[in-house]
Short mmCIF file of C-alpha atoms and ligand atoms in Angstrom, two decimals:
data_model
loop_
_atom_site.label_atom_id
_atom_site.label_comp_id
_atom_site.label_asym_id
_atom_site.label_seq_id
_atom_site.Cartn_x
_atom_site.Cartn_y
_atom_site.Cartn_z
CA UNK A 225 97.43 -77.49 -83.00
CA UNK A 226 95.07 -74.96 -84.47
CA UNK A 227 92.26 -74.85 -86.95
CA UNK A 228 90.98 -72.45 -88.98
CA UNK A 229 87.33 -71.64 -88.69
CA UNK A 230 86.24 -69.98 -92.16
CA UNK A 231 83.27 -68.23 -92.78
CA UNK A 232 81.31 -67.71 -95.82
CA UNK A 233 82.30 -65.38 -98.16
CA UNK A 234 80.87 -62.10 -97.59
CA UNK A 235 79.75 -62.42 -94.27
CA UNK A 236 78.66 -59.39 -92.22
CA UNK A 237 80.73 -58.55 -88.94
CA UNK A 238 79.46 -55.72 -87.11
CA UNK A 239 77.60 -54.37 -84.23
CA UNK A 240 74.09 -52.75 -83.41
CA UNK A 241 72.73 -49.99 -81.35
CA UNK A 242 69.02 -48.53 -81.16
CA UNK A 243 68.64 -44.60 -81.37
CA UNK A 244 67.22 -44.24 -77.96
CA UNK A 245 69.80 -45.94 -76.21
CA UNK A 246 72.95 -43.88 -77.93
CA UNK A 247 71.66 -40.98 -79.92
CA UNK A 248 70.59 -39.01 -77.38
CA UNK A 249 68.44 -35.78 -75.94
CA UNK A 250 65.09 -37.49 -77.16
CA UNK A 251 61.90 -36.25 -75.54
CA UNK A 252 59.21 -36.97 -76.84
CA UNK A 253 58.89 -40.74 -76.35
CA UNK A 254 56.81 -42.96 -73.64
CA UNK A 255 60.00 -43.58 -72.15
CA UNK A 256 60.65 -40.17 -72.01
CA UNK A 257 57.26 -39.16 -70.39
CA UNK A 258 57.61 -42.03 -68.22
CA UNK A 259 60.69 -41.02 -66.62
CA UNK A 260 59.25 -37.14 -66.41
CA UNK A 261 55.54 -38.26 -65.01
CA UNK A 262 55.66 -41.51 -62.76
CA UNK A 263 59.63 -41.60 -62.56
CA UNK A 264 59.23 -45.23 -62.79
CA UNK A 265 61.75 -45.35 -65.62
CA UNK A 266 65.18 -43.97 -65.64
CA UNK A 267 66.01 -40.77 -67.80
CA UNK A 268 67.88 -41.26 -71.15
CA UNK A 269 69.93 -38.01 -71.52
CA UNK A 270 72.59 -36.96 -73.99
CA UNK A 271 74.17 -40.58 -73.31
CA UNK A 272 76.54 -41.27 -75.56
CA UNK A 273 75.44 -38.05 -78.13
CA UNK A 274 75.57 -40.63 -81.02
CA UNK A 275 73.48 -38.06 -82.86
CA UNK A 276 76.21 -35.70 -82.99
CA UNK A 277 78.87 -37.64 -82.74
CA UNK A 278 77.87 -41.01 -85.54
CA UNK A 279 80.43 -40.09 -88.01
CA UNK A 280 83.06 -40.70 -84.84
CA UNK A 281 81.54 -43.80 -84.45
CA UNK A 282 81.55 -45.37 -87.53
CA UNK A 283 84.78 -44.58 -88.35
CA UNK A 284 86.49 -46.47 -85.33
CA UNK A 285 84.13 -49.09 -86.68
CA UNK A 286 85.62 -49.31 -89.65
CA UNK A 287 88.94 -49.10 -88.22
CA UNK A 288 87.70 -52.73 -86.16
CA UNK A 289 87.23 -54.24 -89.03
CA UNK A 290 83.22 -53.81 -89.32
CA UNK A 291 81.60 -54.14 -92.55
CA UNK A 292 77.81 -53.66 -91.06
CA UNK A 293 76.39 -52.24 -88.73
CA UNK A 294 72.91 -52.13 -87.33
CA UNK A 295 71.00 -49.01 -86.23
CA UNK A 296 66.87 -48.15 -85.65
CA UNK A 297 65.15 -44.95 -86.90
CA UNK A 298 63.61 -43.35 -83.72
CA UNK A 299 59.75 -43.14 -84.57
CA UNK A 300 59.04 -39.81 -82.23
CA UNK A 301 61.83 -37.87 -84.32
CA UNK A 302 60.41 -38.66 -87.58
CA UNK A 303 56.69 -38.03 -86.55
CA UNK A 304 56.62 -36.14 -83.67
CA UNK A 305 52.98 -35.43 -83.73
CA UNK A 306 50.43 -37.54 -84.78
CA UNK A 307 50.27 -37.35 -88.85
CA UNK A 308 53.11 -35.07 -88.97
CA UNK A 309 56.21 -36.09 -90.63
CA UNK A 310 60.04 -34.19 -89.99
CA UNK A 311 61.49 -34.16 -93.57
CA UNK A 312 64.72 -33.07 -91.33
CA UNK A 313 64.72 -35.93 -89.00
CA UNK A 314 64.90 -38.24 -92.16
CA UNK A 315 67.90 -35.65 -93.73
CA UNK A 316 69.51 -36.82 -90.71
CA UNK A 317 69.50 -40.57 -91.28
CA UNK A 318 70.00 -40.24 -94.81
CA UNK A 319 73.24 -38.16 -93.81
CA UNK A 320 73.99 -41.35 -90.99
CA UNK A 321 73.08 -43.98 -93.60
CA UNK A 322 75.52 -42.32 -96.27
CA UNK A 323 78.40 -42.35 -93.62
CA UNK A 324 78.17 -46.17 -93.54
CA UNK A 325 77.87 -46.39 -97.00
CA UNK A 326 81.09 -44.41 -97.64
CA UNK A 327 83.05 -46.56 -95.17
CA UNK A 328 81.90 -49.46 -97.08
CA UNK A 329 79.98 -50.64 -93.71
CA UNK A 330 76.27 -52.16 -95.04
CA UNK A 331 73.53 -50.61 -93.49
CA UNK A 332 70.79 -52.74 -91.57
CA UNK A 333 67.84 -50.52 -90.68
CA UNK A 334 65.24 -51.42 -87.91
CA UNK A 335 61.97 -49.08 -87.74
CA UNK A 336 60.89 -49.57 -84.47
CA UNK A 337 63.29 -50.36 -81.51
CA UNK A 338 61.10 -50.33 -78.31
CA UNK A 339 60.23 -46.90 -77.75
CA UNK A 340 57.11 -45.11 -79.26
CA UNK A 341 56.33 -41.75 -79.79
CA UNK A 342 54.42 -39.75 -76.67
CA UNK A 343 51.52 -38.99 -79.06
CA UNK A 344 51.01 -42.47 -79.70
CA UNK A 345 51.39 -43.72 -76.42
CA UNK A 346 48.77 -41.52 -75.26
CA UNK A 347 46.62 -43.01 -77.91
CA UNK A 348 46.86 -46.40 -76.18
CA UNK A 349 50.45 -47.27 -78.05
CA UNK A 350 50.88 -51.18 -78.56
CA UNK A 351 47.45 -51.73 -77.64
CA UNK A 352 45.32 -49.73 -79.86
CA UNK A 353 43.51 -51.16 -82.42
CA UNK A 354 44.98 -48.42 -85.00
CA UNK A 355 48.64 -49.29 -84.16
CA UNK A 356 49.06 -51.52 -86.97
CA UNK A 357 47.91 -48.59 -89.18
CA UNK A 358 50.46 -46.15 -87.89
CA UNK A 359 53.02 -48.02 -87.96
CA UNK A 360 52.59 -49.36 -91.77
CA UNK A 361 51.90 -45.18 -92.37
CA UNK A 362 55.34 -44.96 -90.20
CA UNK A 363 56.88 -47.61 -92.57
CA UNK A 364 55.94 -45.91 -95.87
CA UNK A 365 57.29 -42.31 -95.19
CA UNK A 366 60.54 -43.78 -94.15
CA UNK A 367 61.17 -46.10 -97.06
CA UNK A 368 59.96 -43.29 -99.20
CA UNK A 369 62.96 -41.45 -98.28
CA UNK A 370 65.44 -44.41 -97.35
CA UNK A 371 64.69 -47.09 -99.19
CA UNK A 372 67.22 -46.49 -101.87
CA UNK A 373 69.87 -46.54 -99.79
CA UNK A 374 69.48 -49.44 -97.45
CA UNK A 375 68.23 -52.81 -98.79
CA UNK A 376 68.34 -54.82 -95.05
CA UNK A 377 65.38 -53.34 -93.42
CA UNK A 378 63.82 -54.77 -90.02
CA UNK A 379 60.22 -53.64 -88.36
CA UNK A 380 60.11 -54.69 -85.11
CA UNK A 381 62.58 -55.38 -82.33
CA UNK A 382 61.94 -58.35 -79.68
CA UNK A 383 58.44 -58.48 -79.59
CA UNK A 384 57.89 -60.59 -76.71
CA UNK A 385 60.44 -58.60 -75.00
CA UNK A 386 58.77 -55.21 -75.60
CA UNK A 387 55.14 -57.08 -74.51
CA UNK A 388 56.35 -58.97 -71.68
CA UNK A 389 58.09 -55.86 -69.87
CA UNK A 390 55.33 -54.14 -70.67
CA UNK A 391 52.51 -56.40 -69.36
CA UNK A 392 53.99 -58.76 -67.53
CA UNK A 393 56.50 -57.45 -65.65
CA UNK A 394 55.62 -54.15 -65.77
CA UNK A 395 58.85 -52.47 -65.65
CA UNK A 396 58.48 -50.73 -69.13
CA UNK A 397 55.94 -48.51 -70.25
CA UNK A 398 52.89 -48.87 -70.59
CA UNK A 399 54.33 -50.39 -67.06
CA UNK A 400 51.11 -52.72 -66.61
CA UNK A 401 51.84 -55.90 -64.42
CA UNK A 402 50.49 -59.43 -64.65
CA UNK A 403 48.53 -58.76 -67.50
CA UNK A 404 48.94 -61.95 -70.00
CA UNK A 405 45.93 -62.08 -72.20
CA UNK A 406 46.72 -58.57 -72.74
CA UNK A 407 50.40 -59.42 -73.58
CA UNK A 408 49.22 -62.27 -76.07
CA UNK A 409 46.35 -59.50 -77.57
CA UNK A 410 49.87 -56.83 -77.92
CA UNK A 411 51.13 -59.67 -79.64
CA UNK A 412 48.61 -60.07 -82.32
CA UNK A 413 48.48 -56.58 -82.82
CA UNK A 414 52.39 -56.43 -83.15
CA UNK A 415 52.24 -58.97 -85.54
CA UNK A 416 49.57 -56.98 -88.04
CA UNK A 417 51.75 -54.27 -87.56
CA UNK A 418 54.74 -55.97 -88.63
CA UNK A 419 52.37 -57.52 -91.78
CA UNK A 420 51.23 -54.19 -92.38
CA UNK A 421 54.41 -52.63 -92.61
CA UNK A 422 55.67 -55.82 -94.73
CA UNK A 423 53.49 -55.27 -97.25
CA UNK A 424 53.73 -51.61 -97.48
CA UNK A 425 57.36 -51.54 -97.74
CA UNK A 426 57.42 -54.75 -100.35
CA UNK A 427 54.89 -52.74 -102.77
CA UNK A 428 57.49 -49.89 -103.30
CA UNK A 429 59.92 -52.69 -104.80
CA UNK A 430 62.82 -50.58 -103.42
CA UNK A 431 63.83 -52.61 -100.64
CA UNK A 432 65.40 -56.39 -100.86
CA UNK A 433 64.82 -57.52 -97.39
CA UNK A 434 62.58 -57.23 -94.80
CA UNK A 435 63.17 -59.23 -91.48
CA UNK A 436 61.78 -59.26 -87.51
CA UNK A 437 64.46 -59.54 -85.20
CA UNK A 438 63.18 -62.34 -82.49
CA UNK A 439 64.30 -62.15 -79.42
CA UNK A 440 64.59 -66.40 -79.18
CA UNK A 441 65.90 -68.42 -75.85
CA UNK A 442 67.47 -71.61 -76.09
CA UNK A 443 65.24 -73.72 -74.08
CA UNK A 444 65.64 -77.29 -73.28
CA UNK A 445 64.99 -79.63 -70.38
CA UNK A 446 66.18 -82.87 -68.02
CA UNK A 447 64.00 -86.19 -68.26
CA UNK A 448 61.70 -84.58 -65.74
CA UNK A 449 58.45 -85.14 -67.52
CA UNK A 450 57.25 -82.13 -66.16
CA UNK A 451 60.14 -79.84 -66.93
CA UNK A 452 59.85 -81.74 -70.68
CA UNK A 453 56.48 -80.38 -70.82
CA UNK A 454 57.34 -76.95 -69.44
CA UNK A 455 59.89 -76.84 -72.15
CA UNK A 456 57.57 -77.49 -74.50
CA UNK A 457 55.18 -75.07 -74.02
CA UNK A 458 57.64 -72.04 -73.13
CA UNK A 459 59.65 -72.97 -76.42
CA UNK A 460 56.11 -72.80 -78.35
CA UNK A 461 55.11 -69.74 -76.56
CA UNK A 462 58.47 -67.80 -76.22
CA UNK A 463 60.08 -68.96 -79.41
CA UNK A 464 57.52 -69.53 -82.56
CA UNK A 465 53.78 -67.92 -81.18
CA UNK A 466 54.88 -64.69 -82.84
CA UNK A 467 57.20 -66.21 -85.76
CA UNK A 468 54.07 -69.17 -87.23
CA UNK A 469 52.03 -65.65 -87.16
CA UNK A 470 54.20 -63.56 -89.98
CA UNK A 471 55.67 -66.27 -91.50
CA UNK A 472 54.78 -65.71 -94.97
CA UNK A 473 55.45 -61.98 -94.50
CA UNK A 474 59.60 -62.25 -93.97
CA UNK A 475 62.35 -62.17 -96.26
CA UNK A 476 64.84 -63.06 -93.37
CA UNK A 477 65.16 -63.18 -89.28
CA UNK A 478 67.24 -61.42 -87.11
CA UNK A 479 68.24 -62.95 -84.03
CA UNK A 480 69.28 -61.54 -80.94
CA UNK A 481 70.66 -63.76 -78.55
CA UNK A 482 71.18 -63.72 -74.92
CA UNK A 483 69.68 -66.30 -72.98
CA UNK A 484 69.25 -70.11 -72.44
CA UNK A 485 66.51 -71.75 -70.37
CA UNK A 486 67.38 -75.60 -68.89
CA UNK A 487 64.58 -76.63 -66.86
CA UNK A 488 65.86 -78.74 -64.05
CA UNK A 489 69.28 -78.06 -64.67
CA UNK A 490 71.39 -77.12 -61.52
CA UNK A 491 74.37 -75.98 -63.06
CA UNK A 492 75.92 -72.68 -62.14
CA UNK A 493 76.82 -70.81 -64.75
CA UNK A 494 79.54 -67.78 -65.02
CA UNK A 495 77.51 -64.41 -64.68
CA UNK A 496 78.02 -61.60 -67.12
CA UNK A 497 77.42 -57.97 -65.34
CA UNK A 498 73.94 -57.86 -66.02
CA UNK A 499 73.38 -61.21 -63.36
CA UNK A 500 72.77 -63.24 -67.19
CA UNK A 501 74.33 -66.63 -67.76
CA UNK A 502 77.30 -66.78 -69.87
CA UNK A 503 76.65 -69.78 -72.35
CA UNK A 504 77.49 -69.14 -75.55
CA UNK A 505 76.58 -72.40 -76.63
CA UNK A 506 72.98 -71.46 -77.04
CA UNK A 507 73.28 -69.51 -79.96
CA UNK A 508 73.82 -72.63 -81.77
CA UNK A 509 70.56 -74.16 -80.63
CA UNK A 510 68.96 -70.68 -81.42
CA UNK A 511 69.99 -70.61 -84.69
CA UNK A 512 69.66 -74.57 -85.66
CA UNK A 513 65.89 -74.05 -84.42
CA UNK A 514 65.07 -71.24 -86.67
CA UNK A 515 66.10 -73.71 -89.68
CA UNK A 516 62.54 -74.71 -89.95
CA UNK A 517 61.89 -71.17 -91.63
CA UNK A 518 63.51 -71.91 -94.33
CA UNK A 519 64.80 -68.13 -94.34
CA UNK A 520 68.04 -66.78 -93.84
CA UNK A 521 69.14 -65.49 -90.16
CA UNK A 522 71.61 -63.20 -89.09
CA UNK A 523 72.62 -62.69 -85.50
CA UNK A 524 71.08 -59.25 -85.27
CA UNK A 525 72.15 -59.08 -81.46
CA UNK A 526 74.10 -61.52 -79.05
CA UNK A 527 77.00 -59.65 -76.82
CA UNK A 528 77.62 -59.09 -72.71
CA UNK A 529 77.54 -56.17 -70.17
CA UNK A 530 81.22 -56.34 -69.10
CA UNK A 531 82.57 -53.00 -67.58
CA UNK A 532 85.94 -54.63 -66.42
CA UNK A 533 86.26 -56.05 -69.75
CA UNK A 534 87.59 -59.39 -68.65
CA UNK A 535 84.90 -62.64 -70.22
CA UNK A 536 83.85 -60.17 -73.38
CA UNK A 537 86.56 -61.44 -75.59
CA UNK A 538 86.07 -65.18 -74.80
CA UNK A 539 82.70 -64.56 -74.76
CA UNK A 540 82.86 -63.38 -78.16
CA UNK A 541 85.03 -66.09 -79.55
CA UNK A 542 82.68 -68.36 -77.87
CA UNK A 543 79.49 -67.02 -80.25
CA UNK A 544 81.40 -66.98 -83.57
CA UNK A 545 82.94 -70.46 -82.63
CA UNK A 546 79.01 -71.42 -82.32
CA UNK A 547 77.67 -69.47 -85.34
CA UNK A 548 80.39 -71.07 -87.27
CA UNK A 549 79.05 -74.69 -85.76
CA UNK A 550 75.16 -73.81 -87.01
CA UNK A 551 76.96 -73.31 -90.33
CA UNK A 552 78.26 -76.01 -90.96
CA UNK A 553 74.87 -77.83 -89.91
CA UNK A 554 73.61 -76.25 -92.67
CA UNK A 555 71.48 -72.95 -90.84
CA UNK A 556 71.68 -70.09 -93.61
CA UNK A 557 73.86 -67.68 -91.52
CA UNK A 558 74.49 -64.45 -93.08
CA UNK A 559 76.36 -62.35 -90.17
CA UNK A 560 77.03 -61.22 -86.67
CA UNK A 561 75.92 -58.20 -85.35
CA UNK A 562 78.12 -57.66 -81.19
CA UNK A 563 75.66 -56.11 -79.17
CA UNK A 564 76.81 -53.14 -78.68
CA UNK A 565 78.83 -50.85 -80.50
CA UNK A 566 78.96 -48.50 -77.73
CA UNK A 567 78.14 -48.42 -74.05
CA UNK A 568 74.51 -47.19 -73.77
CA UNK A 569 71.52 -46.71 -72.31
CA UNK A 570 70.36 -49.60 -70.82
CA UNK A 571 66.21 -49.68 -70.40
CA UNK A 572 65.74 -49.87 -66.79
CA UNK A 573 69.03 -50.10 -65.49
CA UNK A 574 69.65 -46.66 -67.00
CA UNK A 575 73.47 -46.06 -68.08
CA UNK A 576 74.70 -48.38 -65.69
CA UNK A 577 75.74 -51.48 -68.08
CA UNK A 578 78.37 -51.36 -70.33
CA UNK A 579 77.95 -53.48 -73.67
CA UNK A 580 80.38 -51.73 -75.49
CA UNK A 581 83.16 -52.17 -77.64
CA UNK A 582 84.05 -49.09 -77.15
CA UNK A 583 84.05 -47.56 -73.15
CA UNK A 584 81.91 -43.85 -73.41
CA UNK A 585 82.86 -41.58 -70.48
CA UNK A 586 79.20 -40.17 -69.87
CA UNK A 587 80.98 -37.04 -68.79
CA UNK A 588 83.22 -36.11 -71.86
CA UNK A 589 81.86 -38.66 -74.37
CA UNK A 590 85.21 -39.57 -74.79
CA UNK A 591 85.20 -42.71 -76.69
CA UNK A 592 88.08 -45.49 -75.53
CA UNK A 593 87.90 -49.19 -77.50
CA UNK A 594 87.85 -51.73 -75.19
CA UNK A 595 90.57 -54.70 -75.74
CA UNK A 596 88.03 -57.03 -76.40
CA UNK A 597 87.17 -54.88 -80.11
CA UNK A 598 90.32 -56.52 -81.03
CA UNK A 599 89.32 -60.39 -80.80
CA UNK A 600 85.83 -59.27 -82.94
CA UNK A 601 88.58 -57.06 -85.14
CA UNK A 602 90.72 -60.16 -85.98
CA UNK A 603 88.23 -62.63 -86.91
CA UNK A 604 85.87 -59.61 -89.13
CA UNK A 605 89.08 -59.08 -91.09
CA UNK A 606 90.19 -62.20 -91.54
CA UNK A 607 86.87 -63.67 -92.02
CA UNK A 608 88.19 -66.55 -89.79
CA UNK A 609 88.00 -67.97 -86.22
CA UNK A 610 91.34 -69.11 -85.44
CA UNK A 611 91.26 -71.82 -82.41
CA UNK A 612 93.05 -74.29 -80.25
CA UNK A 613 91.87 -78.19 -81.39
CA UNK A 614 91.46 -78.78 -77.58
CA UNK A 615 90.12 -75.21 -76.95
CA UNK A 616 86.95 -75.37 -74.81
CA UNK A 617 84.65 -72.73 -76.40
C1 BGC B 297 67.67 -55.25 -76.83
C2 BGC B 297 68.64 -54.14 -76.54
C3 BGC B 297 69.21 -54.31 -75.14
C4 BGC B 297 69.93 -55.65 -75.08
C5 BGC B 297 70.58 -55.94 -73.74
C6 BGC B 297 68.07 -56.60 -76.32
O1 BGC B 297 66.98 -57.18 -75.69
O2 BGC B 297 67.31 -55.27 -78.19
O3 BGC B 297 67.99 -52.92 -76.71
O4 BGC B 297 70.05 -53.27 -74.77
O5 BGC B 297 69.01 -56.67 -75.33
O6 BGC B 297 69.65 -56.02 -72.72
#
């Protein structure tokens, strides 16, 4: 027997991408001068040569069934030096923005995706005191230009991600290790940024929504009073420090999904590529959690590194059959976003993980779709997961 999971009307299907990790040939970044200076970061080359190559992109998009898609604005392109603005670096994503728009895919629009320009960094990057500042001046000039044609606009991408690699584990630049009271003072300052930025974008009246995408865990526990406890504090920490901070400065929240967190919980889990549990279960705890925000969420990011292809279909069935369970709970769900559109460039790992739906030969930048584009392609057009009453998902 089968059932018919049906989504609300007008729901987004898509994927996302971030401009460093497809668009390639950008040089100017931390990342950038990382991988030049210390080499403690891998080089980001032409990758995929999304910059040339977007029009391509969205149109086998569009022939998947997408009707959104997420991308970021690269910061060091628009202002490459401090105070200076590149009217043709916005041209470009004007020109990128109006593709979508003609292929009737809805734009959503995140300003800063992890990497920051070189003249910036040098500055003292996340932590300077004037970051906030820049980045609300960053804000403006691009929503002077944009605004008109996007109206789902993020600021910030995974800001405990982007301060925890960076001052914890110190495998992304600023590449400072151990360092949590300066993690939790990036934090503060990431959070007046994202205010800043709020507010400047809200006064120009131009734009409907303005989100954070939060990088959330589901995180749970056995009776273990001590793992309880633990639970308690990492959910606090990990989950709502930065959210209870900007509350009253979002219009919605993205979510990217990957992970789950069960302390004292044995189980061994199936392992995607990247070594990361597959448990696609935990999107519906993600999403039931952000409830108490009383804003609406859509799944900005949730998807696997796969290069055989094999658990990326189920995988994906297993998220929408979840998202379609927080629905029904009654969590304001307004779309899905598979991370990725295209195999990229993956932070530290470099180009070695493939998140695609569609397979990029580095070499040719041939672009193949992977099987698994069908199973997202079904349910976007049909608006509908179709599965099995006894189906295990
Ligand atoms: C990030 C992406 C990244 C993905 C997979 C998210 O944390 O926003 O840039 O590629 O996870 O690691």
């Amino acid at each position: 027997m089968k059932k018919h999971l049906q989504f609300p009307k007008g729901f987004y299907w898509g994927a996302a991408s971030a401009s460093y990790q497809v668009e390639g040939n950008i040089y100017n970044t931390d990342w950038a001068y990382e991988a030049r200076t210390s080499k403690r970061v891998p080089e980001a080359d032409s990758g995929p040569d999304h910059f040339n190559r977007y029009e391509e992109d969205f149109t086998i998009a569009k022939s998947l069934g997408h009707n959104a898609h997420r991308i970021s604005i690269e910061w060091a392109r628009i202002e490459p030096h401090k105070g200076e603005f590149n009217i043709e670096a916005v041209r470009h994503y004007e020109r990128v923005i109006k593709s979508l728009h003609k292929k009737n895919i809805e734009p959503f629009i995140t300003l800063w995706h992890f990497t920051l320009p070189q003249w910036l960094y040098e500055e003292g990057g996340m932590e300077s005191k004037r970051f906030p500042e820049y980045f609300a001046r960053y804000a403006s000039f691009v929503a002077d230009h944009l605004g008109d044609s996007c109206s789902h606009w993020s600021t910030i991408n995974e800001p405990n991600v982007v301060a925890s690699n960076g001052f914890i584990r110190g495998n992304w630049p600023p590449l400072k290790k151990g360092r949590p009271f300066l993690m939790i003072k990036v934090l503060n300052n990431l959070a007046k940024a994202h205010i800043a930025a709020y507010k400047v974008i809200k006064k120009k009246d131009l734009i409907s929504e303005v989100s954070i995408v939060k990088d959330n865990i589901y995180i749970s526990s056995n009776n273990n009073p001590v793992n309880i406890i633990s639970a308690f504090f990492f959910r606090y920490f990990w989950n709502h420090f930065f959210l209870r901070k900007i509350i009253n400065h979002i219009d919605s929240i993205g979510l990217n999904y990957y992970f789950h967190k069960k302390f004292g919980d044995t189980t061994v889990y199936k392992k995607s590529d990247m070594g990361w549990d597959m448990f696609p279960e935990g999107i519906y705890h993600a999403l039931v959690e952000l409830k108490q925000y009383n804003v609406p969420v859509f799944v900005s990011e949730a998807g696997i590194a796969d290069e055989l292809d094999v658990y990326r279909s189920d995988y994906i069935r297993g998220l929408v059959y979840w998202i379609h369970q927080a629905i029904s709970d009654g969590v304001d769900v307004r779309g899905y976003l598979y991370w990725s559109l295209t195999d990229n460039f993956e932070w530290a790992l470099g180009y070695t993980k493939r998140f695609g739906l569609i397979e990029i030969n580095y070499e040719t930048k041939e672009r193949t779709v992977r099987d698994s584009a069908y199973t997202l392609k079904k349910i976007a057009e049909t608006n509908t997961l179709e599965v099995l009453t006894n189906e295990a998902l």
